[in-house]
Amino acid sequence: MDLRLDNISHHYGETEVLRDISLEIPSGQIVCLVGPSGCGKSTLLRLIGGLEEPGGGQVLQLGDAPEDCLNPLTYIFQDFALLPWRTVRGNIALALEDHRMGAAARDDIIADVLARTKLSEFADALPKQLSGGMKQRVAIARALAVRPAVMLMDEPLSALDSQTRELLMDDLVGLWTRQPFTAVYVTHNLAEAVRLGHKIVVLSRRPGQIREVVTLDTPLTDRAYGDAALEEQQQYLWGLMREEAAAADAELIHV
Amino acid sequence: MSESEMKQAKKVTFRGGGFITQRKRGVGVVVFVLLILLAEWGTRSGVISALTLPRPSDVAATFGELYASGLLFKHLIPSLTRLVIGASMGAVIGISVGVLIGLFSLARAGLVPLVAAIFPIPKIALLPLFVIWFGIDEASKYALIAFGTFTPTVVAAYAAVDNVDRSLIRMGQSFGLGWWSIVSKIVLPGAMPGILSGLRVSLTIAIILLVAAEMLGAEYGIGAYILEAGSLYDLERLFAGVVILSLLGVAVSSAIAALERRVLRWRV
Ligand SMILES: Nc1ncnc2c1ncn2[C@@H]1O[C@H](COP(=O)(O)OP(=O)(O)O)[C@@H](O)[C@H]1O
Ligand SMILES: [Mg+2]
């Protein structure tokens, strides 16, 4: 299943947040959205997943989601969004409880995603007992449990320290290599973008417009930490973003 | 180098203390005991005249008589029944209405002004009205206690629902959870801390209203006992009754604390 954004634009009251965004999200690829803060990345992601309706344009789903897919468009949030009163297992079960399936089938899915995210030992822990990195892995496990056609990730690693971020990026690359998934990955961190993105979409400051789409051909597994070629790509992206970021930073916020 | 050697070494002073709540056991009991000892000493030595304050040991003796004569439970049981029935009606209806206000804009627009209008009415002032509506028997007492418990519970419940983390609700929607699943698995558990701390207040108010409810047409009951003692200026009995109410308050408070520790174990 592919996604197509058709001339998306959006306003909040007087504020124009997004202007004329057209984009293809091909199946099996990770598309990174980068842009200065406040440029409308999170808004765009909410529009893509149907949590909000675009003011103009439309989000199209091309083809059907795979048969076994329980929740085609699935989010991973920056703040993890775990229920603090449920254990790791309970949080994953939450996503499955509204689907008709036997208890055994549900337990199988949970065991499988816990193993894939290396959380099997922590199934009965409460979120308050987990570190930030572990919490995000629970959120990733929960997303995997519903076998999404497209994962919508809003700065999933931004709340984590840089070491944990590296580890989780490796985990994501590992997950993708074993079973390629489609994702829209919002970040303001260019290192994450060049590490995980097949396609990097650079947005301008508000109103967010597409400035450039950079395609990276190096396979994900070959992109190591501190790679010189990646470094160069990152420099290039930073060149594109620098002025926008500075201008966005200097803007007055009208709330 | 030499310059820094000449400088005097001073320890950086600690200034990060305080502003942390810690659980200290037994201190509450010590405060009670000290106050009682002070009153006992004062009344015995004559610093406090017997007209101002009854002697704690006399109050204890009255309490003992009350217990020995079997009257204690004759008063306590009807009171507890009224309290339990009235307060649970008020709390259940209050929580339900509060959650509705929290969930539906229409309910909020319609009911919040009404609740605001009802809240400041001293419920005791409405006692005659309740007697006309529900009769002089138990029903009017239940109604008064329920009504008094209802208003603070509503306010606490809808504030608690408002305070539920919206990002969790969004998360629920993003996984395609049904409306009822979101309410029962995300909103209600998320509102639980606020609802429980609201209950702390409203159940205490229920105890206050218990006495008011027993002002009219109650033969037995802690409130009736206190009011009778009060009208006779029998301070020992008055205080014995008051002590029972205080104990009731402490019991309610610690019951809720225990409930919180159980239900809210997930809290950081
Ligand atoms: N629900 C909302 N109502 C009004 N304004 C909003 C809302 N959400 C976001 N905005 C505004 O839209 C702009 C883009 O926000 P956002 O999409 O969160 O940016 P980003 O994720 O790129 O930092 C910001 O100026 C923000 O203040
Ligand atoms: Mg954002």
XYZ file of C-alpha atoms in Angstrom, chain A:
255
model
C 0.000 0.000 0.000
C 1.384 3.391 -1.014
C 0.275 6.797 0.187
C -0.056 9.918 -1.907
C -0.409 13.442 -0.591
C -2.246 15.643 -3.028
C -1.747 19.400 -2.632
C -2.199 19.358 1.110
C -2.599 22.713 2.783
C -3.752 23.552 6.260
C -4.585 26.554 8.436
C -5.049 26.928 12.158
C -7.233 30.007 12.398
C -5.254 32.773 10.747
C -2.001 30.832 10.721
C -1.145 29.060 7.520
C 0.740 25.982 8.585
C 1.173 23.906 5.424
C 1.059 24.957 1.793
C 0.684 22.754 -1.239
C 2.412 19.588 -0.133
C 2.446 16.787 -2.712
C 4.374 13.674 -1.936
C 4.522 9.963 -2.692
C 5.186 7.515 0.100
C 6.117 4.261 -1.629
C 5.648 0.973 0.124
C 8.684 -0.471 1.862
C 10.517 2.830 2.219
C 11.227 5.180 5.069
C 10.437 8.767 4.160
C 11.953 11.300 6.534
C 10.388 14.710 7.017
C 12.827 17.328 8.268
C 12.290 21.008 8.830
C 12.697 23.731 11.426
C 10.542 23.493 14.503
C 7.041 24.848 14.072
C 7.012 24.266 10.322
C 4.108 21.861 10.501
C 5.744 18.426 10.527
C 3.593 17.044 13.321
C 0.534 18.599 11.732
C 1.319 16.913 8.422
C 1.731 13.586 10.177
C -1.632 13.978 11.900
C -3.208 14.716 8.526
C -1.598 11.648 6.972
C -2.917 9.335 9.671
C -6.410 10.798 9.734
C -6.218 12.312 13.212
C -7.054 15.658 11.624
C -8.650 16.719 8.370
C -6.628 18.794 5.903
C -7.951 22.224 5.076
C -7.172 21.639 1.424
C -6.051 18.712 -0.698
C -6.314 15.073 0.227
C -4.399 12.078 1.495
C -4.877 9.048 -0.745
C -4.263 5.423 -0.021
C -3.142 3.582 -3.172
C -4.008 -0.085 -3.092
C -5.299 -2.071 -0.160
C -3.513 -2.731 3.070
C -2.316 -6.329 3.448
C -4.962 -8.809 4.565
C -3.549 -9.374 8.071
C -3.062 -5.710 8.834
C -5.057 -4.588 11.898
C -4.412 -0.861 11.864
C -3.035 0.348 8.518
C -1.787 3.752 9.718
C -0.085 3.422 13.066
C 1.656 6.125 15.077
C 4.718 6.112 17.246
C 4.747 9.239 19.382
C 7.573 11.320 20.729
C 6.278 11.041 24.301
C 5.694 7.267 23.932
C 2.004 7.560 24.935
C 2.029 4.454 27.117
C -0.726 3.929 29.664
C 1.084 4.215 33.000
C -1.401 1.888 34.706
C -0.781 -0.989 32.345
C 2.213 -3.267 32.176
C 4.289 -3.598 29.030
C 2.167 -6.564 28.002
C -1.039 -4.693 28.832
C 0.003 -1.705 26.765
C 0.602 -3.897 23.744
C -2.631 -5.800 24.386
C -4.534 -2.498 24.344
C -3.966 -2.185 20.615
C -5.314 -5.701 20.041
C -8.272 -5.806 22.415
C -10.722 -4.167 20.037
C -9.986 -6.719 17.320
C -11.739 -10.017 17.288
C -9.153 -12.717 17.925
C -8.652 -15.556 20.346
C -6.654 -15.093 23.530
C -4.037 -17.502 22.214
C -3.601 -15.560 18.967
C -3.246 -12.343 20.947
C -0.650 -13.855 23.259
C 1.279 -15.107 20.227
C 1.387 -11.661 18.675
C 2.476 -10.095 21.956
C 5.199 -12.668 22.507
C 6.414 -12.170 18.942
C 6.675 -8.370 19.096
C 8.229 -8.498 22.570
C 10.910 -10.804 21.188
C 11.488 -8.602 18.160
C 12.010 -5.549 20.334
C 14.046 -7.501 22.916
C 11.540 -6.836 25.669
C 10.465 -10.379 26.564
C 11.926 -10.157 30.059
C 10.080 -6.932 30.821
C 6.576 -8.020 29.876
C 5.235 -7.465 33.381
C 7.002 -4.212 34.190
C 5.099 -0.941 34.567
C 6.155 2.031 32.404
C 7.461 3.909 35.446
C 10.056 1.180 35.897
C 11.433 1.569 32.373
C 14.019 3.929 30.928
C 13.082 6.245 28.077
C 14.640 4.000 25.481
C 12.759 0.985 26.782
C 9.493 2.911 26.805
C 9.950 3.801 23.171
C 10.702 0.174 22.386
C 7.407 -0.746 24.029
C 5.686 1.807 21.808
C 7.424 0.300 18.782
C 6.357 -3.179 19.876
C 2.781 -1.961 20.256
C 2.894 -0.495 16.763
C 4.343 -3.698 15.293
C 1.613 -5.730 16.991
C -1.104 -4.294 14.745
C 0.989 -5.058 11.623
C 0.737 -1.566 10.177
C 0.955 -0.847 6.474
C 2.556 2.512 7.248
C 4.187 3.621 10.483
C 3.880 7.299 11.281
C 6.679 8.284 13.595
C 6.745 11.749 15.146
C 10.224 12.455 16.456
C 10.299 9.026 18.087
C 13.837 9.412 19.380
C 13.841 13.091 20.322
C 13.062 12.510 23.985
C 16.025 10.167 24.369
C 19.675 10.799 25.124
C 22.077 10.495 22.228
C 23.512 7.095 23.166
C 20.081 5.551 23.521
C 19.142 7.178 20.246
C 22.040 5.439 18.464
C 21.005 2.103 19.921
C 17.406 2.541 18.914
C 18.392 3.615 15.407
C 20.315 0.345 15.112
C 17.201 -1.467 16.341
C 15.045 0.256 13.749
C 17.504 -0.569 10.973
C 17.518 -4.170 12.194
C 13.730 -4.338 12.228
C 13.526 -2.852 8.737
C 16.173 -5.171 7.312
C 14.441 -8.258 8.601
C 11.059 -7.110 7.423
C 10.934 -3.862 5.413
C 8.164 -1.568 6.607
C 6.819 1.680 5.240
C 7.271 4.708 7.429
C 6.958 8.447 7.534
C 9.588 9.537 9.991
C 9.421 13.100 11.292
C 12.565 14.453 12.881
C 14.507 17.642 13.325
C 17.669 15.619 13.738
C 19.531 15.376 10.434
C 21.730 12.523 11.653
C 18.607 10.401 12.139
C 17.321 11.394 8.719
C 20.456 10.356 6.825
C 20.697 7.176 8.851
C 17.144 5.941 8.337
C 15.698 7.723 5.318
C 15.368 6.349 1.823
C 13.936 9.692 0.930
C 14.419 12.906 2.888
C 11.859 15.643 2.443
C 13.094 19.070 3.496
C 10.347 21.459 4.526
C 10.666 25.236 4.631
C 9.710 27.265 7.677
C 6.041 28.013 8.270
C 4.006 27.799 6.098
C 5.676 24.461 5.453
C 6.382 23.788 1.803
C 8.585 21.141 0.246
C 11.965 22.706 -0.459
C 13.717 19.659 -1.732
C 13.481 15.891 -1.761
C 16.813 14.116 -1.334
C 17.027 10.443 -2.239
C 19.663 8.290 -0.561
C 20.604 5.077 -2.338
C 22.971 3.532 0.205
C 21.250 0.503 1.782
C 20.331 1.115 5.411
C 22.643 -1.616 6.671
C 25.645 0.049 5.075
C 25.100 3.352 6.824
C 27.279 3.251 9.886
C 27.633 5.769 12.687
C 30.097 8.492 11.660
C 30.185 7.464 7.978
C 31.889 10.133 5.833
C 29.388 9.965 2.955
C 26.502 10.344 5.383
C 28.291 13.216 7.026
C 28.429 14.905 3.654
C 24.727 14.404 3.014
C 24.029 15.810 6.432
C 26.130 18.889 5.680
C 24.203 19.372 2.479
C 20.857 19.128 4.264
C 22.040 21.504 6.930
C 22.972 23.956 4.198
C 19.388 23.781 2.971
C 17.890 24.176 6.397
C 20.212 26.635 8.033
C 18.609 29.851 6.898
C 15.099 28.526 7.368
C 15.897 27.427 10.867
C 17.464 30.755 11.761
C 14.510 32.674 10.335
C 12.007 30.363 12.049
C 13.813 30.817 15.332
C 13.675 34.595 15.066
C 9.940 34.666 14.354
C 7.566 35.922 16.964
C 5.151 33.319 18.107
C 1.543 34.396 17.881
C -0.426 32.144 20.097
